[in-house]
XYZ file of N, CA, C and O in Angstrom:
816
model
N 136.258 46.726 76.515
C 136.933 47.033 78.585
C 134.793 47.862 79.254
O 134.193 48.353 78.657
N 134.154 46.561 80.067
C 132.559 47.030 80.822
C 133.064 47.863 81.673
O 134.114 48.228 81.954
N 132.598 48.889 81.196
C 131.573 50.340 81.971
C 130.479 49.651 82.674
O 129.348 48.758 83.146
N 130.504 51.147 83.647
C 128.784 51.359 85.200
C 129.199 52.489 85.065
O 129.860 53.806 85.209
N 128.102 52.746 85.576
C 128.175 53.778 86.784
C 128.350 54.371 87.912
O 128.251 54.123 88.354
N 129.022 55.669 87.607
C 129.326 55.705 89.257
C 128.194 55.860 89.732
O 127.208 56.838 89.362
N 127.831 55.517 90.806
C 127.062 55.289 92.985
C 126.414 57.115 92.599
O 125.279 57.488 93.421
N 127.520 57.333 92.189
C 127.578 58.456 93.621
C 127.051 60.333 92.390
O 126.603 60.787 92.358
N 128.171 60.033 90.759
C 127.455 61.491 90.109
C 127.210 60.804 88.904
O 126.571 61.497 87.683
N 126.938 58.830 88.541
C 126.540 58.645 87.175
C 127.199 58.820 85.938
O 126.638 58.270 85.710
N 128.755 59.255 86.614
C 129.214 59.100 85.183
C 129.654 58.222 84.807
O 129.591 56.998 85.638
N 130.709 57.289 83.723
C 130.020 55.968 83.415
C 132.368 55.972 83.958
O 133.102 56.941 83.378
N 132.024 55.096 84.006
C 133.170 54.508 85.538
C 133.796 52.604 84.976
O 132.148 52.071 84.234
N 135.044 52.032 84.963
C 135.126 51.065 84.745
C 134.397 50.559 85.655
O 134.718 51.079 87.090
N 134.083 49.030 85.893
C 133.253 48.142 86.485
C 135.077 47.891 87.245
O 134.388 47.571 88.932
N 135.865 48.064 86.797
C 137.235 46.842 88.097
C 137.382 48.373 88.801
O 138.296 48.507 89.653
N 137.424 50.202 88.616
C 137.046 51.308 89.158
C 137.136 50.817 90.810
O 136.364 50.746 91.093
N 137.967 51.665 91.480
C 137.948 52.086 92.932
C 137.596 52.531 93.323
O 136.985 53.070 94.765
N 137.547 54.017 92.391
C 137.504 55.701 92.972
C 136.694 55.331 91.395
O 137.436 55.530 90.371
N 136.270 56.646 91.510
C 135.271 57.426 90.279
C 136.508 58.687 90.070
O 137.022 59.735 90.821
N 137.000 58.986 88.830
C 137.702 59.768 87.843
C 136.911 61.065 87.834
O 137.238 62.285 87.939
N 135.851 60.899 88.110
C 135.051 62.082 87.746
C 135.179 62.863 88.798
O 134.848 64.185 88.808
N 134.164 62.025 89.626
C 133.685 63.633 91.512
C 134.931 62.320 92.673
O 134.643 63.003 93.906
N 135.964 62.059 92.160
C 136.508 61.561 93.150
C 136.705 60.348 94.212
O 136.529 60.929 95.924
N 135.539 60.227 93.971
C 134.184 59.440 95.691
C 135.170 57.427 95.041
O 135.190 57.147 93.867
N 135.170 57.242 96.662
C 135.669 55.927 95.940
C 134.286 54.656 96.166
O 133.693 54.870 97.232
N 134.954 54.214 95.053
C 133.844 53.297 94.908
C 134.070 51.929 95.883
O 133.027 51.227 96.027
N 135.147 51.386 96.159
C 135.934 50.375 96.786
C 136.601 50.682 98.212
O 136.758 51.357 97.889
N 136.715 50.483 98.865
C 137.457 50.287 100.133
C 137.888 48.875 100.610
O 137.503 47.774 100.708
N 139.462 49.331 101.544
C 139.623 47.731 101.955
C 139.421 47.391 103.100
O 139.782 48.240 103.827
N 139.576 46.287 103.368
C 138.397 45.849 104.690
C 139.666 45.966 105.347
O 140.869 45.047 105.358
N 139.595 47.072 106.747
C 141.044 46.487 107.552
C 140.824 45.556 108.856
O 142.248 45.283 109.047
N 140.072 44.453 108.387
C 140.658 43.263 108.676
C 141.681 41.976 108.186
O 142.702 41.660 108.491
N 141.022 42.204 106.549
C 141.239 41.178 105.855
C 142.080 42.153 105.459
O 143.422 41.232 104.168
N 142.319 43.283 104.255
C 142.331 43.279 103.464
C 142.166 43.274 101.714
O 143.182 44.000 100.701
N 140.964 42.956 101.363
C 141.269 42.145 100.419
C 139.244 43.309 100.492
O 139.369 44.274 101.302
N 139.256 44.050 98.987
C 138.804 45.082 98.678
C 137.353 44.456 98.685
O 136.322 43.606 97.901
N 136.594 45.763 99.103
C 134.789 45.642 99.286
C 134.339 47.523 99.043
O 135.108 47.865 99.107
N 133.060 47.303 98.663
C 132.093 47.570 98.271
C 132.722 49.527 99.464
O 132.537 48.740 101.041
N 132.152 50.102 98.454
C 132.461 51.370 99.815
C 131.556 51.196 100.969
O 131.364 51.670 102.339
N 130.423 51.562 100.552
C 128.852 51.526 101.390
C 129.206 49.980 102.489
O 128.190 50.209 102.916
N 128.929 49.104 101.775
C 129.626 47.912 102.689
C 129.173 47.845 104.404
O 130.907 48.741 104.330
N 128.706 47.525 105.165
C 129.196 47.140 106.750
C 129.319 46.345 107.156
O 129.791 46.076 108.786
N 129.566 45.537 105.968
C 130.133 43.465 106.694
C 131.091 43.288 105.224
O 130.459 43.744 104.227
N 132.606 42.953 106.240
C 133.405 42.189 105.122
C 133.003 40.913 104.243
O 132.135 40.005 105.114
N 131.990 41.112 103.432
C 132.124 39.546 102.499
C 133.124 38.372 102.569
O 132.499 36.981 102.202
N 134.480 38.416 103.291
C 135.530 38.048 102.454
C 135.641 37.606 104.414
O 135.628 35.741 104.469
N 135.692 38.136 105.541
C 136.047 37.679 106.648
C 135.027 37.455 107.650
O 135.198 37.345 108.674
N 133.600 38.720 107.047
C 133.040 38.579 107.943
C 133.125 39.832 108.751
O 132.225 40.071 110.483
N 134.375 40.168 108.832
C 134.270 41.886 110.154
C 133.314 42.901 109.645
O 132.510 43.352 108.706
N 132.653 43.493 111.057
C 131.261 44.356 110.912
C 132.203 45.976 111.041
O 133.238 45.571 111.940
N 131.804 46.616 110.173
C 132.363 48.037 110.689
C 131.052 48.341 111.205
O 132.022 50.305 111.610
N 130.407 48.592 111.265
C 128.893 49.404 111.549
C 128.267 48.933 112.860
O 127.545 47.664 112.244
N 128.338 49.125 113.853
C 127.543 48.562 115.176
C 126.391 48.382 115.030
O 126.036 47.864 115.955
N 125.887 49.471 114.774
C 124.113 49.440 114.438
C 123.920 49.007 113.680
O 123.256 48.427 113.838
N 124.677 48.269 112.571
C 123.362 47.872 111.457
C 124.427 46.009 111.999
O 123.674 45.671 112.137
N 125.453 45.634 113.253
C 125.209 44.311 113.625
C 124.528 43.967 114.280
O 124.550 42.739 114.736
N 124.757 44.806 115.183
C 123.416 44.942 116.668
C 121.702 44.296 116.043
O 121.031 43.533 115.472
N 122.112 44.908 113.997
C 119.937 45.181 113.343
C 120.100 44.152 113.104
O 118.814 42.684 113.090
N 120.956 43.085 112.442
C 120.940 42.237 111.858
C 121.391 41.311 112.943
O 120.369 39.402 112.703
N 122.007 41.315 114.288
C 121.396 40.547 115.172
C 120.250 40.191 115.574
O 119.856 38.902 116.080
N 119.240 41.342 116.490
C 118.163 40.942 116.580
C 117.558 40.885 115.398
O 116.328 39.741 116.097
N 117.561 41.112 114.517
C 116.212 40.451 112.849
C 116.851 39.101 112.312
O 115.706 38.247 112.798
N 118.040 38.512 113.008
C 118.534 36.495 112.850
C 117.702 36.507 114.144
O 118.668 34.863 114.545
N 118.353 36.908 115.712
C 118.526 36.016 116.421
C 119.810 35.477 116.858
O 119.981 34.334 117.168
N 121.013 35.973 115.589
C 122.361 35.190 116.017
C 123.149 36.099 116.062
O 123.032 37.655 115.368
N 124.385 35.889 116.715
C 125.045 35.965 117.091
C 126.643 36.320 116.516
O 126.870 35.586 116.819
N 126.819 37.042 116.074
C 128.627 36.899 115.222
C 128.941 37.680 115.761
O 129.318 38.979 117.365
N 130.714 37.206 115.925
C 131.387 38.227 117.120
C 132.552 38.924 116.313
O 132.128 39.576 115.987
N 133.140 39.005 118.125
C 133.932 41.052 116.896
C 134.370 40.412 116.395
O 135.532 39.151 116.488
N 134.979 42.558 115.654
C 135.930 41.241 115.079
C 137.304 41.328 115.413
O 138.920 41.273 114.904
N 137.589 42.373 116.646
C 138.635 42.207 117.118
C 138.877 40.740 117.228
O 140.265 40.916 117.757
N 137.703 40.165 117.278
C 138.694 38.200 118.138
C 139.840 38.023 116.713
O 140.584 36.705 117.256
N 139.744 38.979 115.743
C 140.172 38.460 115.033
C 141.707 38.873 114.995
O 142.555 38.863 113.690
N 141.651 40.279 115.954
C 142.606 40.472 115.461
C 144.810 39.782 116.193
O 145.458 39.509 116.098
N 143.884 39.396 117.405
C 145.008 37.674 118.603
C 145.713 37.432 116.926
O 145.414 36.523 116.207
N 147.043 37.238 117.847
C 148.044 36.498 116.405
C 148.414 34.828 117.492
O 148.283 35.214 118.461
N 149.462 34.119 116.532
C 149.168 33.216 116.851
C 150.571 33.036 118.194
O 150.009 31.961 119.617
N 150.649 34.088 118.124
C 152.323 34.338 119.001
C 151.682 34.487 120.434
O 152.174 34.269 121.367
N 150.711 35.609 120.011
C 150.010 35.857 121.293
C 149.222 35.023 122.581
O 149.272 35.188 123.522
N 148.900 34.726 121.262
C 148.479 34.310 122.227
C 148.913 32.554 122.781
O 148.926 31.951 124.347
N 149.617 31.704 121.937
C 150.893 31.215 122.363
C 151.211 31.096 123.628
O 151.605 30.819 124.917
N 151.769 32.734 123.895
C 152.638 33.579 124.996
C 151.186 33.970 126.293
O 151.899 33.350 126.871
N 150.002 33.509 125.814
C 149.071 33.416 126.829
C 148.696 32.560 127.356
O 148.756 32.513 128.532
N 149.025 31.312 126.876
C 149.619 30.139 127.175
C 149.660 29.630 128.399
O 150.220 29.290 129.341
N 151.418 30.440 127.130
C 152.410 29.438 128.251
C 151.917 29.899 129.616
O 152.713 29.479 130.554
N 151.784 31.530 129.739
C 151.931 32.763 131.296
C 150.887 31.869 131.734
O 151.213 31.677 133.253
N 150.015 31.443 131.342
C 149.023 30.408 132.512
C 149.599 29.246 132.797
O 148.885 29.004 133.841
N 149.053 29.050 132.025
C 150.931 27.537 132.133
C 151.520 27.791 133.880
O 151.793 26.645 134.881
N 151.787 28.820 133.308
C 153.482 29.316 133.808
C 152.704 28.604 135.785
O 153.182 28.699 136.590
N 152.145 29.631 135.655
C 150.469 30.278 137.489
C 150.594 29.213 138.039
O 150.590 29.187 138.928
N 149.478 28.773 136.936
C 148.539 26.585 137.242
C 150.151 26.284 137.706
O 149.433 25.686 138.993
N 151.231 26.243 136.866
C 152.406 25.205 138.146
C 152.446 25.630 139.528
O 153.468 25.386 140.498
N 152.806 26.686 139.130
C 153.327 28.088 140.584
C 152.586 27.787 141.378
O 152.495 28.004 142.722
N 151.281 27.758 141.094
C 149.798 27.803 142.096
C 150.018 26.123 142.541
O 149.887 25.938 143.760
N 149.842 25.367 141.472
C 150.202 24.179 142.100
C 151.019 23.365 143.549
O 150.810 23.126 144.338
N 152.329 23.973 142.679
C 153.346 24.567 144.399
C 152.867 24.082 145.717
O 152.642 24.490 146.666
N 152.211 26.064 145.606
C 151.789 27.110 146.481
C 150.997 25.847 147.245
O 151.046 25.410 148.611
N 149.895 25.580 145.830
C 148.594 24.586 147.135
C 149.449 23.139 148.034
O 149.267 23.292 149.331
N 150.302 22.591 147.177
C 151.361 21.573 147.920
C 152.126 21.775 149.213
O 151.854 21.054 149.533
N 152.036 22.975 149.041
C 153.947 23.348 149.929
C 152.853 24.191 151.378
O 152.700 22.566 152.466
N 151.047 24.451 151.072
C 149.960 24.555 152.264
C 149.767 23.617 153.325
O 149.052 23.299 153.488
N 149.543 22.394 152.098
C 148.258 21.470 152.482
C 149.537 20.845 153.523
O 149.499 20.220 154.235
N 150.653 20.651 152.986
C 152.017 19.666 153.300
C 152.341 20.804 155.086
O 152.263 19.594 156.334
N 151.688 21.821 154.740
C 152.058 22.578 156.029
C 151.131 22.251 157.282
O 150.518 22.113 158.136
N 149.419 22.472 156.837
C 148.463 21.941 157.515
C 148.420 20.692 157.790
O 148.412 19.956 159.534
N 148.798 19.881 157.186
C 148.985 18.059 157.794
C 149.791 17.827 159.338
O 149.949 17.288 159.560
N 151.070 19.257 159.001
C 152.261 18.349 160.142
C 151.660 19.237 161.301
O 151.239 19.097 161.648
N 151.030 20.657 161.331
C 150.482 21.396 162.220
C 149.308 19.772 162.897
O 149.223 20.312 164.273
N 148.581 20.088 161.886
C 147.762 19.219 162.323
C 148.500 17.851 163.289
O 147.282 17.656 164.367
N 149.132 17.686 162.854
C 150.060 15.838 163.716
C 150.418 16.611 165.195
O 150.902 16.046 165.652
N 150.988 17.841 164.789
C 151.390 18.534 165.876
C 150.467 18.345 167.508
O 151.316 18.188 168.116
N 149.563 19.598 166.746
C 148.344 19.262 167.322
C 147.729 18.497 167.610
O 145.878 18.868 167.902
N 147.805 17.676 167.081
C 147.211 15.749 167.491
C 145.559 16.317 166.937
O 144.125 16.479 167.865
N 145.308 16.795 165.803
C 143.728 16.884 164.827
C 143.957 15.895 164.268
O 143.814 14.941 163.897
N 142.115 15.947 164.555
C 141.508 14.587 163.836
C 141.441 14.604 162.456
O 142.139 15.724 161.026
N 141.250 13.565 161.835
C 140.844 13.428 159.833
C 140.225 14.694 159.569
O 140.220 15.650 158.320
N 138.540 14.965 159.907
C 137.675 16.178 159.897
C 139.023 17.827 159.699
O 138.669 18.625 159.201
N 139.379 17.347 161.200
C 140.373 18.693 161.467
C 140.921 19.624 160.871
O 141.260 21.120 159.915
N 142.195 18.469 159.936
C 142.762 18.582 159.326
C 142.254 18.452 157.529
O 142.435 19.502 156.579
N 141.518 18.483 157.414
C 140.349 18.807 156.215
C 139.465 20.250 156.173
O 140.018 20.708 155.350
N 139.616 20.016 157.030
C 138.332 21.236 157.484
C 139.696 22.594 157.090
O 139.210 23.505 156.987
N 141.204 22.665 157.780
C 141.958 23.100 158.148
C 143.103 23.713 156.191
O 143.092 24.509 156.163
N 142.723 22.634 155.149
C 143.053 22.430 154.354
C 142.421 23.086 152.936
O 142.977 24.142 152.408
N 141.481 23.037 153.977
C 140.146 23.763 153.208
C 140.020 25.279 152.987
O 139.522 26.617 152.514
N 139.823 26.094 153.770
C 140.020 27.469 154.484
C 140.982 27.921 154.539
O 141.834 28.995 153.264
N 142.826 26.735 153.937
C 143.841 27.320 153.261
C 143.544 27.715 151.837
O 144.237 28.444 151.933
N 142.906 26.272 151.428
C 142.352 26.984 150.072
C 141.940 28.006 149.832
O 142.141 28.654 148.479
N 140.996 28.200 150.313
C 139.621 29.660 150.062
C 140.853 30.428 150.273
O 140.537 31.796 149.445
N 141.205 30.708 151.002
C 141.977 31.729 151.719
C 143.295 32.191 150.304
O 143.427 33.734 150.644
N 144.378 31.461 150.391
C 144.869 31.536 149.246
C 144.376 32.607 147.237
O 145.353 32.308 146.681
N 142.735 31.698 147.426
C 142.805 32.081 146.636
C 142.661 34.037 146.094
O 142.720 34.227 144.952
N 142.708 34.558 147.843
C 142.919 35.912 147.841
C 144.052 36.390 147.620
O 145.714 36.175 147.510
N 144.393 37.679 146.350
C 146.338 37.948 146.079
C 146.512 38.514 146.853
O 147.769 38.327 147.532
N 146.242 39.275 148.008
C 146.685 40.269 148.850
C 147.346 38.965 149.672
O 148.545 39.007 149.674
N 146.242 37.579 149.616
C 146.500 36.630 150.977
C 147.977 35.787 150.379
O 148.683 35.500 151.223
N 147.871 36.107 148.706
C 148.920 34.902 148.589
C 150.322 35.820 148.473
O 151.452 34.535 148.482
N 150.382 37.193 148.384
C 151.203 37.183 148.433
C 152.080 37.381 150.223
O 153.350 37.176 150.364
N 150.818 37.448 150.706
C 151.751 36.876 151.904
C 152.432 36.150 152.518
O 152.880 35.331 153.611
N 151.098 34.878 152.265
C 152.123 33.535 152.104
C 152.677 33.331 152.238
O 153.853 32.558 152.510
N 153.079 34.015 150.693
C 154.421 33.967 149.460
C 155.591 34.346 150.598
O 156.501 33.641 150.714
N 155.860 35.377 150.751
C 156.891 36.317 151.658
C 157.378 35.595 153.002
O 158.527 35.136 152.993
N 156.474 35.140 153.712
C 155.686 34.189 155.161
C 156.900 32.999 154.876
O 157.620 32.737 155.190
N 156.192 32.356 154.226
C 157.399 31.049 153.557
C 158.727 31.452 153.175
O 159.030 30.477 153.893
N 158.176 31.886 152.361
C 159.864 32.584 151.798
C 161.089 33.112 152.996
O 162.467 32.172 153.278
N 160.365 33.255 154.257
C 161.234 33.882 155.976
C 161.415 32.218 155.712
O 162.304 32.429 156.432
N 160.880 31.903 156.187
C 160.585 29.731 156.670
C 161.660 29.677 156.107
O 162.347 29.127 156.753
N 161.801 29.511 154.596
C 162.672 28.377 154.116
C 163.708 29.323 154.709
O 165.214 28.690 154.524
N 164.610 30.294 154.696
C 165.024 31.180 155.050
C 165.963 30.288 155.895
O 166.972 30.381 156.743
N 164.551 30.686 157.702
C 165.650 30.004 158.944
C 165.860 28.651 158.637
O 166.868 28.236 159.425
N 165.384 27.612 157.497
C 165.206 26.483 157.516
C 166.695 25.975 156.904
O 167.445 25.284 157.812
N 166.723 27.121 156.519
C 168.387 27.090 155.426
C 169.624 26.685 156.684
O 170.606 27.150 156.283
N 168.803 28.592 157.489
C 170.259 28.981 158.285
C 170.411 27.841 159.027
O 171.855 27.802 159.233
N 169.557 26.928 159.318
C 169.521 26.241 160.830
C 169.796 24.929 160.339
O 170.703 24.273 161.345
N 169.499 24.646 159.133
C 170.773 23.261 158.626
C 171.424 23.304 158.073
O 172.710 22.366 157.576
N 171.737 24.201 157.656
C 173.642 24.528 156.898
C 174.311 23.942 157.244
O 175.611 23.170 156.747
N 174.728 24.220 158.649
C 175.964 23.302 159.692
C 175.347 21.850 159.191
O 176.652 21.489 158.887
N 174.590 21.596 159.111
C 175.069 20.039 159.276
C 174.829 18.923 158.007
O 175.724 18.654 157.737
N 174.932 20.883 156.631
C 175.000 20.001 155.054
C 176.712 20.366 154.898
O 176.962 20.226 154.152
N 176.927 21.165 155.474
C 178.006 22.133 155.398
C 179.594 21.716 155.648
O 180.950 21.007 155.456
N 178.924 21.450 157.335
C 180.528 21.147 158.155
C 179.544 19.854 158.336
O 181.272 19.152 159.432
N 178.424 19.433 158.329
C 178.516 17.313 159.069
C 178.438 17.971 160.705
O 178.477 16.071 161.026
N 177.930 19.089 161.232
C 177.764 18.873 162.236
C 176.842 17.931 163.589
O 175.277 18.038 161.828
N 176.345 18.158 164.470
C 174.968 17.083 164.145
C 174.302 17.901 164.694
O 173.804 18.903 165.098
N 172.423 16.799 164.190
C 171.015 17.243 164.207
C 171.497 18.828 166.001
O 170.512 19.071 165.916
N 171.631 17.614 166.958
C 171.754 18.091 167.895
C 171.566 19.462 168.818
O 171.880 20.579 168.758
N 173.395 19.963 167.620
C 173.935 21.045 168.147
C 173.624 22.095 167.076
O 174.572 23.321 166.512
N 172.485 21.526 165.961
C 173.109 22.200 164.654
C 172.090 23.856 164.651
O 173.207 24.395 164.696
N 171.537 23.999 165.601
C 170.711 25.478 165.972
C 171.838 26.122 166.404
O 172.538 27.335 166.102
N 173.256 25.007 167.813
C 173.950 26.135 168.550
C 175.075 26.680 167.390
O 175.604 27.505 167.726
N 175.264 25.807 166.616
C 176.536 26.436 165.673
C 176.144 26.969 165.189
O 176.873 28.288 164.618
N 175.344 27.120 163.968
C 174.662 28.021 163.107
C 174.456 29.337 164.475
O 175.333 30.688 163.403
N 174.050 29.807 165.164
C 173.955 30.458 165.763
C 174.904 31.666 166.390
O 175.657 32.613 166.264
N 175.923 29.999 166.294
C 177.403 31.107 167.318
C 178.110 32.426 166.073
O 179.005 32.745 166.428
N 178.004 31.301 165.004
C 179.033 31.492 163.446
C 178.212 31.648 162.742
O 177.841 30.973 161.142
N 177.064 33.345 162.841
C 176.592 33.968 162.073
C 177.046 34.457 160.571
O 175.920 34.492 160.100
N 178.048 34.107 160.459
C 178.793 34.726 159.969
C 179.023 33.919 158.558
O 178.821 34.029 156.660
N 179.392 32.803 159.545
C 179.418 31.666 158.080
C 178.187 31.134 157.236
O 178.068 30.505 156.588
N 177.240 31.129 158.209
C 175.339 30.110 157.499
C 175.075 31.347 157.425
O 173.823 30.476 157.278
N 174.943 32.608 157.216
C 173.798 34.031 157.518
C 173.939 33.700 155.653
O 172.462 33.810 155.101
N 174.360 33.352 155.056
C 174.011 33.559 153.343
C 173.141 32.459 153.253
O 172.577 32.525 151.989
N 173.148 31.125 153.978
C 172.586 29.764 153.232
C 171.002 30.481 153.684
O 170.221 30.431 152.786
N 170.876 30.784 154.474
C 169.187 31.927 154.795
C 169.050 32.768 153.709
O 167.723 32.057 152.924
N 169.539 33.635 153.551
C 169.478 33.988 151.908
C 168.904 33.074 150.952
O 168.650 34.316 150.228
N 170.363 32.541 151.159
C 169.887 31.875 149.962
C 168.336 31.312 149.396
O 167.724 31.335 148.790
N 168.622 30.989 150.701
C 166.893 29.720 150.434
C 165.974 30.555 150.403
O 165.050 30.140 149.784
N 166.252 32.117 151.303
C 165.261 32.430 151.158
C 164.471 33.338 149.489
O 163.226 33.897 149.751
N 165.732 33.890 149.263
C 165.915 33.929 148.252
C 165.427 33.344 146.020
O 164.440 33.005 145.652
N 165.661 31.848 146.967
C 165.474 31.069 146.247
C 163.727 30.689 146.333
O 163.375 30.631 145.011
N 163.679 30.453 147.528
C 161.939 30.978 147.052
C 160.485 31.804 147.280
O 160.133 31.659 146.546
N 161.375 32.453 147.423
C 160.770 34.353 146.359
C 160.652 33.685 144.269
O 159.366 34.129 144.499
N 161.659 33.461 144.612
C 161.531 33.579 142.731
C 161.078 31.751 142.648
O 160.365 33.010 141.704
N 160.532 31.062 143.662
C 159.851 29.725 143.253
C 157.810 30.633 143.145
O 157.295 29.977 142.683
N 157.464 31.732 144.478
C 156.124 31.399 144.755
C 156.365 33.006 144.034
O 154.765 33.042 143.870
N 157.005 33.688 142.820
C 156.560 35.164 142.773
C 155.382 34.761 141.284
O 154.864 35.921 141.431
N 156.285 33.748 140.513
C 154.679 33.639 140.101
C 152.846 34.293 140.472
O 152.134 34.674 139.909
N 153.754 33.175 141.621
C 152.060 32.921 142.453
C 151.927 34.082 142.976
O 150.653 34.430 143.005
N 152.890 34.755 143.332
C 152.341 36.075 144.047
C 151.691 37.546 143.087
O 150.689 38.061 143.296
N 152.109 37.182 141.409
C 151.890 38.043 140.601
C 150.673 37.886 140.188
O 150.292 38.496 139.066
N 150.668 36.837 140.382
C 149.090 35.772 139.337
C 148.393 36.682 140.005
O 148.136 36.589 141.017
N 146.468 36.940 138.723
C 145.711 37.612 139.597
C 144.849 36.386 138.943
O 143.326 36.276 139.666
N 145.391 34.953 138.430
C 144.885 33.810 138.237
C 143.908 32.846 139.616
O 144.849 33.109 140.244
N 142.545 32.709 138.929
C 141.842 31.395 140.675
C 142.806 30.089 140.336
O 142.056 30.037 139.613
N 143.316 29.739 140.987
C 144.196 27.936 140.930
C 143.099 27.212 141.557
O 142.376 27.747 142.476
């Protein structure tokens, strides 16, 4: 078997030795990122490229003008990446629904108050800008859920009992206990639909 000398005490040890049997110091160590054996004094893993000494990494980057990726980037798993992508997609879909709903509201307001094309366009632009702020997005989602609750309350006599459109409001008001659940149901469903947009910090 081939032998070599320990770099610490100078005694003869096996070439394949991971630890000196004389002085007890480790000759090699395991890379915490990939688990491969490397020299104990190594500042960078020769297998996965992870750095163990940030000063050595910065010195290397300054001398070579090459930026090396952080070893932390190797820690993310495929499952975590998929979960992050799914969450982003869910938030994006919720944001798209919210903005589409807001555009419809602005257009309806424009038609009711006889806004011209540029007025509607500016209204949509202002609404889009304001909804990028999370606290305003939360207020909007709560407010629109209350509106959906009122709409559900007013329209419930039409869909449940077949009442006429003109008398739907009076029927719902007179029989509050009979149609109140429809208002609560619509409001809760709206809150559930808007919940991802409310809690998300993404700018859609």
